Coordinates of C-alpha atoms and ligand atoms in Angstrom, one line a residue:
M372 CA 47.7 61.3 -4.7
S373 CA 48.7 65.0 -4.9
T374 CA 50.8 66.5 -2.1
Y375 CA 49.2 69.9 -2.6
D376 CA 46.3 71.1 -0.5
Y377 CA 44.3 71.9 -3.7
D378 CA 44.5 71.2 -7.4
L379 CA 43.7 74.9 -8.1
I380 CA 43.7 78.1 -6.1
T381 CA 42.1 81.0 -7.8
I382 CA 42.7 84.6 -6.6
G383 CA 39.8 86.9 -7.5
A384 CA 36.1 86.0 -7.5
G385 CA 35.0 88.0 -10.5
S386 CA 33.5 86.6 -13.8
G387 CA 36.8 84.9 -15.0
G388 CA 37.8 83.5 -11.6
V389 CA 34.3 82.2 -10.6
S390 CA 33.6 80.6 -13.9
A391 CA 37.0 78.9 -14.1
S392 CA 36.7 77.7 -10.5
R393 CA 33.2 76.3 -10.9
Y394 CA 34.2 74.6 -14.2
A395 CA 37.3 73.0 -12.7
A396 CA 35.3 71.9 -9.7
S397 CA 32.8 70.2 -12.0
M398 CA 35.7 68.1 -13.3
D399 CA 36.4 67.0 -9.8
A400 CA 39.3 69.3 -9.2
R401 CA 39.8 70.4 -5.6
V402 CA 39.4 74.2 -5.9
A403 CA 39.7 77.1 -3.5
I404 CA 38.9 80.7 -4.6
C405 CA 40.2 83.7 -2.6
E406 CA 38.3 87.0 -2.6
A407 CA 39.1 90.1 -0.5
G408 CA 35.8 91.8 -1.1
R409 CA 32.4 90.9 -2.3
V410 CA 31.9 88.1 -4.8
G411 CA 31.0 88.9 -8.4
G412 CA 33.8 91.2 -9.5
T413 CA 33.6 94.4 -11.5
C414 CA 31.0 93.2 -14.0
V415 CA 28.4 92.3 -11.4
L416 CA 29.1 94.7 -8.6
R417 CA 30.2 97.9 -10.2
G418 CA 30.3 97.5 -14.0
C419 CA 28.2 95.9 -16.7
V420 CA 25.2 94.8 -14.6
P421 CA 24.5 98.0 -12.6
K422 CA 25.5 100.1 -15.6
K423 CA 22.9 98.3 -17.7
I424 CA 20.2 98.8 -15.0
F425 CA 21.0 102.5 -15.1
M426 CA 20.9 102.4 -18.9
Y427 CA 17.4 100.8 -18.8
S428 CA 16.3 103.6 -16.5
A429 CA 17.8 106.3 -18.8
Q430 CA 15.8 104.9 -21.8
F431 CA 12.6 105.9 -20.1
A432 CA 13.5 109.5 -20.8
D433 CA 13.2 108.8 -24.6
A434 CA 10.1 106.8 -24.1
F435 CA 8.4 109.6 -22.1
A436 CA 9.5 112.2 -24.7
D437 CA 8.2 110.1 -27.6
A438 CA 5.0 108.9 -26.0
G439 CA 2.9 111.8 -27.3
G440 CA 3.8 110.9 -30.9
Y441 CA 2.1 107.5 -30.4
G442 CA -1.1 108.9 -28.8
W443 CA -0.2 108.7 -25.1
Q444 CA -0.8 111.7 -22.9
L445 CA 1.0 111.7 -19.6
P446 CA -1.1 113.0 -16.8
Q447 CA 1.9 115.1 -15.5
A448 CA 5.6 115.5 -16.2
P449 CA 7.5 112.4 -15.1
V450 CA 9.7 112.8 -12.1
F451 CA 13.0 110.9 -11.8
E452 CA 14.5 110.0 -8.4
L453 CA 18.0 108.6 -8.7
S454 CA 18.0 107.6 -5.0
R455 CA 15.1 105.1 -5.8
L456 CA 17.0 103.7 -8.7
T457 CA 20.2 103.3 -6.8
A458 CA 18.5 101.6 -3.9
A459 CA 16.6 99.2 -6.2
K460 CA 19.8 98.5 -8.1
N461 CA 21.6 97.7 -4.8
V462 CA 18.9 95.1 -3.9
E463 CA 19.4 93.4 -7.2
I464 CA 23.2 93.4 -6.9
D465 CA 22.9 91.9 -3.4
R466 CA 20.7 89.2 -4.9
L467 CA 23.2 88.4 -7.7
E468 CA 26.0 88.3 -5.2
L469 CA 24.2 85.7 -3.2
E470 CA 23.5 83.8 -6.4
Y471 CA 27.2 83.8 -7.2
R472 CA 28.0 82.5 -3.7
R473 CA 25.4 79.8 -3.9
A474 CA 26.6 78.6 -7.3
L475 CA 30.2 78.5 -6.1
A476 CA 29.2 76.5 -3.0
A477 CA 27.1 74.1 -5.2
S478 CA 30.1 73.5 -7.5
G479 CA 32.2 72.3 -4.6
A480 CA 34.8 75.2 -4.9
K481 CA 35.7 76.6 -1.5
L482 CA 35.4 80.3 -1.1
L483 CA 38.1 81.9 1.2
S484 CA 37.4 85.5 2.3
G485 CA 40.5 87.6 2.7
R486 CA 43.4 89.1 0.8
A487 CA 45.6 86.5 -0.8
E488 CA 49.3 86.8 -1.7
V489 CA 51.4 84.5 -3.8
L490 CA 54.5 83.3 -1.9
D491 CA 56.0 81.0 -4.5
P492 CA 54.8 79.1 -7.7
H493 CA 52.6 76.8 -5.7
T494 CA 51.8 78.7 -2.4
V495 CA 49.3 81.3 -1.5
Q496 CA 49.0 83.0 1.9
I497 CA 45.5 84.1 3.0
N498 CA 44.5 85.3 6.5
G499 CA 48.0 84.1 7.8
E500 CA 47.5 80.6 6.5
K501 CA 49.7 79.1 3.8
L502 CA 47.9 76.9 1.2
T503 CA 49.4 75.0 -1.7
A504 CA 48.0 74.1 -5.1
Q505 CA 49.3 72.4 -8.2
R506 CA 48.1 75.4 -10.2
L507 CA 47.3 79.1 -9.3
L508 CA 45.0 81.2 -11.3
I509 CA 45.2 85.0 -11.1
A510 CA 41.9 86.6 -11.9
T511 CA 42.1 89.9 -10.0
G512 CA 40.7 92.2 -12.7
G513 CA 41.5 95.8 -13.0
S514 CA 40.6 99.2 -11.5
P515 CA 40.4 102.8 -12.8
N516 CA 43.6 104.5 -13.9
R517 CA 44.7 107.6 -12.1
P518 CA 46.7 109.5 -14.8
D519 CA 49.4 111.8 -13.5
I520 CA 47.2 114.9 -13.5
P521 CA 47.4 117.1 -10.4
G522 CA 44.1 117.1 -8.6
I523 CA 42.8 114.0 -10.5
E524 CA 41.9 112.4 -7.1
L525 CA 39.1 115.0 -6.9
A526 CA 37.3 113.1 -9.7
V527 CA 35.1 110.2 -9.1
T528 CA 35.2 106.9 -11.0
S529 CA 32.5 104.7 -12.6
T530 CA 32.1 103.0 -9.3
E531 CA 30.9 106.1 -7.5
M532 CA 28.7 107.1 -10.6
L533 CA 26.7 103.9 -9.8
E534 CA 26.1 104.9 -6.2
L535 CA 24.9 108.5 -6.5
T536 CA 21.6 109.5 -5.0
A537 CA 21.1 112.6 -7.1
P538 CA 22.4 113.5 -10.6
P539 CA 24.9 116.4 -10.6
R540 CA 23.7 119.6 -12.2
R541 CA 26.8 119.8 -14.3
L542 CA 28.9 116.7 -15.0
L543 CA 32.3 116.7 -16.7
I544 CA 33.6 113.4 -18.1
L545 CA 37.2 113.0 -18.9
G546 CA 37.9 110.3 -21.5
S547 CA 35.7 109.0 -24.3
G548 CA 36.1 105.2 -24.2
Y549 CA 33.3 102.8 -23.3
I550 CA 32.8 104.2 -19.8
G551 CA 32.9 107.9 -20.9
V552 CA 30.3 107.7 -23.6
E553 CA 28.0 105.3 -21.7
F554 CA 27.9 107.5 -18.6
A555 CA 27.5 110.6 -20.8
G556 CA 24.3 109.2 -22.2
I557 CA 22.9 107.9 -18.9
Y558 CA 23.5 111.1 -16.9
H559 CA 22.3 113.3 -19.7
S560 CA 19.0 111.3 -19.6
F561 CA 18.9 111.7 -15.8
G562 CA 18.9 115.5 -16.3
S563 CA 22.6 116.5 -15.9
A564 CA 24.2 119.0 -18.2
V565 CA 27.0 116.8 -19.5
K566 CA 30.4 117.8 -21.0
L567 CA 32.5 115.0 -22.6
A568 CA 36.1 116.1 -22.9
Y569 CA 38.7 113.9 -24.7
R570 CA 42.0 114.3 -26.4
G571 CA 41.1 112.9 -29.8
E572 CA 38.9 114.2 -32.6
L573 CA 36.2 111.6 -32.2
P574 CA 35.1 109.4 -29.3
L575 CA 35.7 105.7 -29.1
R576 CA 39.2 105.3 -30.6
G577 CA 39.6 102.0 -32.3
F578 CA 35.9 101.7 -33.5
D579 CA 34.9 102.1 -37.1
G580 CA 35.2 105.8 -38.2
D581 CA 31.6 106.0 -39.6
L582 CA 30.2 104.8 -36.2
R583 CA 32.4 107.3 -34.3
K584 CA 31.3 110.2 -36.4
R585 CA 27.6 109.3 -36.1
L586 CA 27.9 108.8 -32.3
A587 CA 29.5 112.2 -31.9
K588 CA 26.7 113.9 -33.9
A589 CA 24.0 112.0 -32.1
M590 CA 25.4 113.0 -28.7
E591 CA 25.6 116.6 -29.7
D592 CA 22.1 116.6 -31.2
R593 CA 20.9 115.2 -27.8
G594 CA 22.6 118.1 -26.0
I595 CA 25.8 116.6 -24.8
E596 CA 28.7 119.1 -25.1
L597 CA 31.8 117.5 -26.8
H598 CA 35.2 119.1 -26.1
R599 CA 37.5 117.6 -28.7
G600 CA 41.3 117.8 -28.4
F601 CA 41.1 118.5 -24.7
H602 CA 44.1 117.4 -22.7
P603 CA 43.5 117.8 -19.0
V604 CA 46.5 119.2 -17.1
R605 CA 45.0 120.1 -13.7
L606 CA 41.8 119.7 -11.7
E607 CA 41.0 121.9 -8.8
R608 CA 38.1 122.6 -6.5
V609 CA 37.1 126.2 -6.1
G610 CA 34.2 126.7 -3.6
D611 CA 31.4 124.4 -4.7
E612 CA 32.6 123.6 -8.2
Y613 CA 35.4 121.8 -10.0
I614 CA 37.6 123.4 -12.6
C615 CA 39.5 121.3 -15.1
H616 CA 42.2 123.1 -16.9
G617 CA 43.2 122.0 -20.4
N618 CA 46.6 122.4 -22.0
D619 CA 45.3 125.1 -24.3
G620 CA 44.1 127.3 -21.5
L621 CA 40.5 126.1 -21.7
Q622 CA 38.7 125.7 -18.4
L623 CA 35.8 123.4 -17.9
H624 CA 33.5 123.9 -14.9
A625 CA 31.4 121.2 -13.3
D626 CA 29.7 120.1 -10.1
L627 CA 31.2 116.5 -10.5
V628 CA 34.0 115.2 -12.6
L629 CA 34.2 111.6 -13.8
N630 CA 37.6 110.1 -14.5
A631 CA 37.0 107.7 -17.4
M632 CA 40.5 107.6 -18.6
G633 CA 41.0 103.8 -18.8
R634 CA 41.6 101.0 -16.3
S635 CA 44.8 99.2 -15.2
P636 CA 45.4 95.5 -14.2
N637 CA 45.3 94.7 -10.5
T638 CA 48.7 93.2 -9.9
A639 CA 50.1 95.3 -7.1
N640 CA 50.9 93.7 -3.7
L641 CA 50.0 90.2 -4.9
G642 CA 53.5 88.8 -4.6
L643 CA 53.6 88.0 -8.3
E644 CA 57.1 89.4 -9.0
Q645 CA 58.6 87.6 -6.0
A646 CA 57.1 84.4 -7.4
G647 CA 58.8 85.1 -10.7
V648 CA 55.8 86.1 -12.7
A649 CA 56.7 88.5 -15.5
L650 CA 54.6 91.7 -15.8
D651 CA 54.3 94.0 -18.7
P652 CA 56.6 96.9 -17.9
Q653 CA 54.1 99.5 -19.3
T654 CA 50.8 98.2 -18.0
S655 CA 51.8 95.9 -15.2
A656 CA 49.5 93.2 -16.8
V657 CA 50.4 89.6 -16.2
K658 CA 52.1 88.4 -19.4
V659 CA 50.6 85.2 -20.6
D660 CA 50.7 82.9 -23.7
A661 CA 47.7 81.8 -25.8
Y662 CA 46.8 79.3 -23.0
S663 CA 46.8 81.9 -20.3
R664 CA 50.1 80.6 -18.8
S665 CA 52.4 83.1 -17.2
S666 CA 56.2 83.0 -17.2
V667 CA 55.9 80.6 -14.2
P668 CA 54.5 77.3 -15.6
S669 CA 52.2 76.7 -12.6
I670 CA 50.7 80.2 -12.6
F671 CA 48.0 81.2 -15.0
A672 CA 46.0 84.4 -15.4
V673 CA 42.7 85.3 -17.1
G674 CA 40.6 88.4 -17.7
D675 CA 41.4 92.1 -17.2
V676 CA 44.5 91.4 -15.2
T677 CA 46.1 90.2 -18.5
D678 CA 44.9 93.3 -20.4
R679 CA 44.2 91.4 -23.6
L680 CA 40.6 92.2 -24.5
N681 CA 39.0 93.5 -21.3
L682 CA 35.4 92.2 -21.6
T683 CA 33.5 89.9 -19.3
P684 CA 32.7 87.2 -21.8
V685 CA 36.3 87.1 -22.9
A686 CA 37.4 86.6 -19.3
I687 CA 34.9 83.7 -19.0
A688 CA 36.0 82.2 -22.2
E689 CA 39.7 82.4 -21.2
G690 CA 38.9 80.8 -17.8
R691 CA 37.0 77.9 -19.5
A692 CA 39.7 77.4 -22.1
F693 CA 42.3 77.3 -19.2
V694 CA 40.3 74.6 -17.5
D695 CA 39.8 72.5 -20.6
T696 CA 43.5 72.7 -21.3
E697 CA 44.8 72.0 -17.8
F698 CA 42.1 69.8 -16.2
G699 CA 40.1 68.4 -19.2
G700 CA 43.0 67.3 -21.3
V701 CA 41.8 69.3 -24.3
P702 CA 44.2 72.1 -25.1
R703 CA 42.2 75.1 -26.2
S704 CA 42.9 78.8 -26.7
V705 CA 40.5 81.8 -27.2
N706 CA 40.3 83.5 -30.5
H707 CA 40.6 87.2 -29.6
A708 CA 40.4 88.4 -33.2
T709 CA 36.7 87.9 -33.7
V710 CA 34.9 89.1 -30.6
A711 CA 31.7 91.1 -30.8
S712 CA 31.2 94.0 -28.3
A713 CA 28.7 96.7 -27.7
V714 CA 28.7 100.2 -26.3
F715 CA 25.6 101.2 -24.4
S716 CA 25.8 104.8 -25.5
Q717 CA 22.7 106.7 -26.7
P718 CA 22.2 105.5 -29.4
P719 CA 24.0 102.2 -28.6
L720 CA 26.4 100.6 -31.0
G721 CA 27.7 97.1 -31.6
H722 CA 30.4 95.6 -33.8
I723 CA 32.3 92.5 -34.7
G724 CA 35.4 92.0 -36.8
L725 CA 37.5 94.6 -38.6
S726 CA 36.6 98.3 -38.9
E727 CA 37.0 99.7 -42.4
E728 CA 40.2 101.4 -41.4
Q729 CA 41.7 98.2 -39.9
A730 CA 40.7 96.2 -43.0
V731 CA 42.5 98.6 -45.3
Q732 CA 45.5 98.8 -43.0
D733 CA 45.7 94.9 -43.0
G734 CA 45.9 95.0 -46.8
H735 CA 42.4 93.8 -47.7
R736 CA 40.8 95.0 -50.9
I737 CA 37.4 95.8 -49.6
Q738 CA 33.9 96.6 -50.5
V739 CA 31.7 98.5 -48.1
F740 CA 27.9 98.0 -47.9
E741 CA 25.9 100.4 -45.8
A742 CA 22.4 101.5 -44.8
D743 CA 21.7 104.9 -43.3
F744 CA 18.1 105.6 -42.4
R745 CA 15.7 107.1 -39.9
P746 CA 14.0 104.1 -38.1
M747 CA 10.3 103.8 -38.5
R748 CA 9.9 104.1 -34.7
N749 CA 11.3 107.7 -34.8
V750 CA 9.0 109.1 -37.4
L751 CA 5.8 109.7 -35.4
P752 CA 7.5 111.2 -32.4
G753 CA 9.5 113.5 -34.8
R754 CA 12.8 112.2 -33.5
N755 CA 15.5 112.8 -36.2
E756 CA 18.0 110.3 -34.9
R757 CA 19.2 107.9 -37.6
S758 CA 20.5 104.3 -37.6
Y759 CA 23.5 103.2 -39.5
M760 CA 24.7 99.7 -40.5
K761 CA 27.8 98.7 -42.3
L762 CA 29.4 95.5 -43.7
V763 CA 33.1 95.5 -44.6
V764 CA 33.6 92.8 -47.2
D765 CA 36.7 91.3 -48.6
A766 CA 36.4 92.0 -52.3
D767 CA 38.4 88.9 -53.3
S768 CA 36.9 86.2 -51.1
N769 CA 33.5 87.8 -50.5
K770 CA 33.9 87.1 -46.7
V771 CA 32.4 89.6 -44.3
L772 CA 35.4 91.0 -42.4
G773 CA 33.5 93.4 -40.2
L774 CA 29.9 94.2 -39.2
H775 CA 29.0 97.5 -37.5
M776 CA 25.8 99.2 -36.3
I777 CA 24.8 102.3 -34.4
G778 CA 21.1 102.6 -33.5
T779 CA 18.4 101.2 -31.2
D780 CA 19.0 97.5 -30.3
A781 CA 22.4 97.4 -32.0
P782 CA 23.9 95.3 -29.2
E783 CA 21.1 92.7 -29.6
I784 CA 21.2 92.6 -33.4
V785 CA 25.0 92.3 -33.5
Q786 CA 25.0 89.5 -31.0
G787 CA 22.7 87.5 -33.4
L788 CA 24.7 88.2 -36.5
A789 CA 28.0 87.6 -34.6
V790 CA 27.4 83.9 -35.1
A791 CA 27.4 84.2 -38.8
V792 CA 30.5 86.4 -38.9
T793 CA 32.3 84.1 -36.5
M794 CA 31.5 81.2 -38.8
G795 CA 33.0 83.1 -41.7
A796 CA 29.9 84.1 -43.5
S797 CA 30.2 85.6 -47.0
K798 CA 28.2 88.6 -48.3
R799 CA 26.5 86.0 -50.5
D800 CA 25.2 84.3 -47.3
F801 CA 23.8 87.6 -46.1
D802 CA 22.1 88.1 -49.6
A803 CA 20.6 84.6 -49.5
T804 CA 19.0 85.3 -46.1
V805 CA 15.3 86.3 -46.3
A806 CA 14.5 89.4 -44.3
V807 CA 12.2 89.5 -41.3
H808 CA 9.9 92.4 -42.0
P809 CA 9.5 95.1 -40.7
T810 CA 12.6 95.2 -38.6
M811 CA 15.7 97.3 -38.5
A812 CA 18.0 94.3 -38.6
E813 CA 16.6 93.2 -42.0
E814 CA 18.7 96.0 -43.6
F815 CA 21.7 93.8 -43.0
V816 CA 20.4 91.3 -45.6
L817 CA 19.1 93.9 -48.0
M818 CA 22.3 95.8 -48.8
R819 CA 22.8 95.3 -52.6
K820 CA 25.2 97.9 -53.9
P821 CA 28.6 98.5 -52.5
R822 CA 29.6 102.1 -51.7
A823 CA 31.1 103.8 -54.8
Ligands
NDP620 P1 39.0 103.0 -22.6 O1 40.4 102.4 -22.6 O2 38.0 102.4 -23.4 O3 39.1 104.6 -22.8 C1 39.9 105.4 -22.1 C2 39.7 106.8 -22.5 O4 40.6 107.7 -21.7 C3 40.1 107.1 -23.9 O5 39.3 108.2 -24.4 C4 41.6 107.6 -23.8 O6 42.0 108.4 -24.8 C5 41.5 108.4 -22.5 N1 42.7 108.6 -21.8 C6 43.5 107.6 -21.3 N2 44.6 108.1 -20.7 C7 44.5 109.5 -20.8 C8 45.3 110.6 -20.3 N3 46.4 110.4 -19.7 N4 44.8 111.8 -20.6 C9 43.7 112.0 -21.3 N5 42.9 111.0 -21.7 C10 43.3 109.7 -21.5 O7 38.7 102.9 -21.0 P2 37.3 102.9 -20.2 O8 37.8 103.5 -18.9 O9 36.2 103.7 -21.0 O10 36.9 101.4 -20.1 C11 37.8 100.5 -19.5 C12 37.6 99.1 -20.0 O11 36.4 98.6 -19.6 C13 37.5 99.1 -21.6 O12 38.7 98.6 -22.1 C14 36.4 98.1 -21.8 O13 36.9 96.9 -22.3 C15 35.7 97.9 -20.5 N6 34.3 98.3 -20.6 C16 33.4 97.6 -21.5 C17 32.1 98.0 -21.6 C18 31.3 97.3 -22.6 O14 31.6 96.3 -23.0 N7 30.1 97.9 -22.9 C19 31.6 99.1 -20.8 C20 32.5 99.7 -19.9 C21 33.8 99.3 -19.8 P3 42.6 107.9 -26.2 O15 41.5 107.1 -26.9 O16 43.1 109.1 -26.9 O17 43.7 107.0 -25.8

């Protein structure tokens, strides 16, 4: 019989922590999970889920604009009220939080409300009480970066963007990662004049260059102002407006500024260093091995706090692999190399595997197959936005190394095809697949000639 109070104490009730705790409890482990705030974590409370609700709302702007092309006459110009959307979203988030609490309780994992601190490799203190466990799991997630830019505290973060009750007249977004481009599209559709300012030449560093170029063009065509090569050096408030100064003297004016300059792991004030847990000196992330074990053998970490691949499904996969390894007797690690992801920009994009640039850099001899077309849906409304799909194929083995798409429904299409790419599908497998017609996705199985 164990001398510890629990088999597992998890700190952080977000996607990674909750799924690992429930799964461990289902294997009859005695589990406690500590959470200082609401249950659900970034994804459910202030990330993926509310963002997607806002994105669905934003899509109505296109639908209303295109309705006439399909024979629909609107009796009057549609009116958007962000306050109604935010209120409805909050009701749904409350429901989901309750669902998370219910699922945790049903699993047998005990939820402890309060801020937890690690005292030593097997002890956690919460609400003045010391509790011990054979293993500790750190799943505290991340929070927005505050780069060292004077006045940056005047900017809001993605959290506040999901609580606004009226769109700002002029919105300035600093940073062009996932969060920057997603909110640019959403608030542009809500009626804000959006400026997206970033230090590179194209948004979404790390994504395939052809998708990045097309996204930049599509955003500009929609009326989003892009400020390339902009390095913010100071933000100030003058009267009712904000002024962001760039290093080249350029000043950008706005009524609200969104800081979308990345996120950092939540490792401060957790007692990790005193327990001997090694943190990355640059990012403060918990350093872990392939099995999510930290430098202290009894302490593990999953999700954004480890800064590996900061995506909800990855945190969940890491949590389940940890439980299989430590409680199920089946050692298992997560393959971070082939993970699909999507950006809910306008138009959205999705991808899995290597970009063309990465494939070349990795020394592959490649063939590129692509399709660039105006989707049928856009023709009658006179919308010129195009879709683009690309397969990066290893010329020697014929294996599909990367699959990329920008266009309506790209996230859904890529999720389906991700199975094939994860299984190691070849271009011949794509060619042997009969198309579903008429769809956009069929283009992925109809690309016959490689790019010259
Ligand atoms: P990202 O890391 O994706 O992008 C950060 C942006 O900020 C980049 O444009 C970066 O520029 C810029 N930046 C960083 N530091 C500075 C600085 N000091 N000065 C100027 N610019 C700076 O972060 P996000 O905040 O967009 O997203 C955080 C995480 O959340 C992502 O890693 C992602 O995994 C996750 N997420 C996922 C979503 C999805 O799956 N759809 C949606 C939203 C978030 P540069 O590129 O030049 O470094």
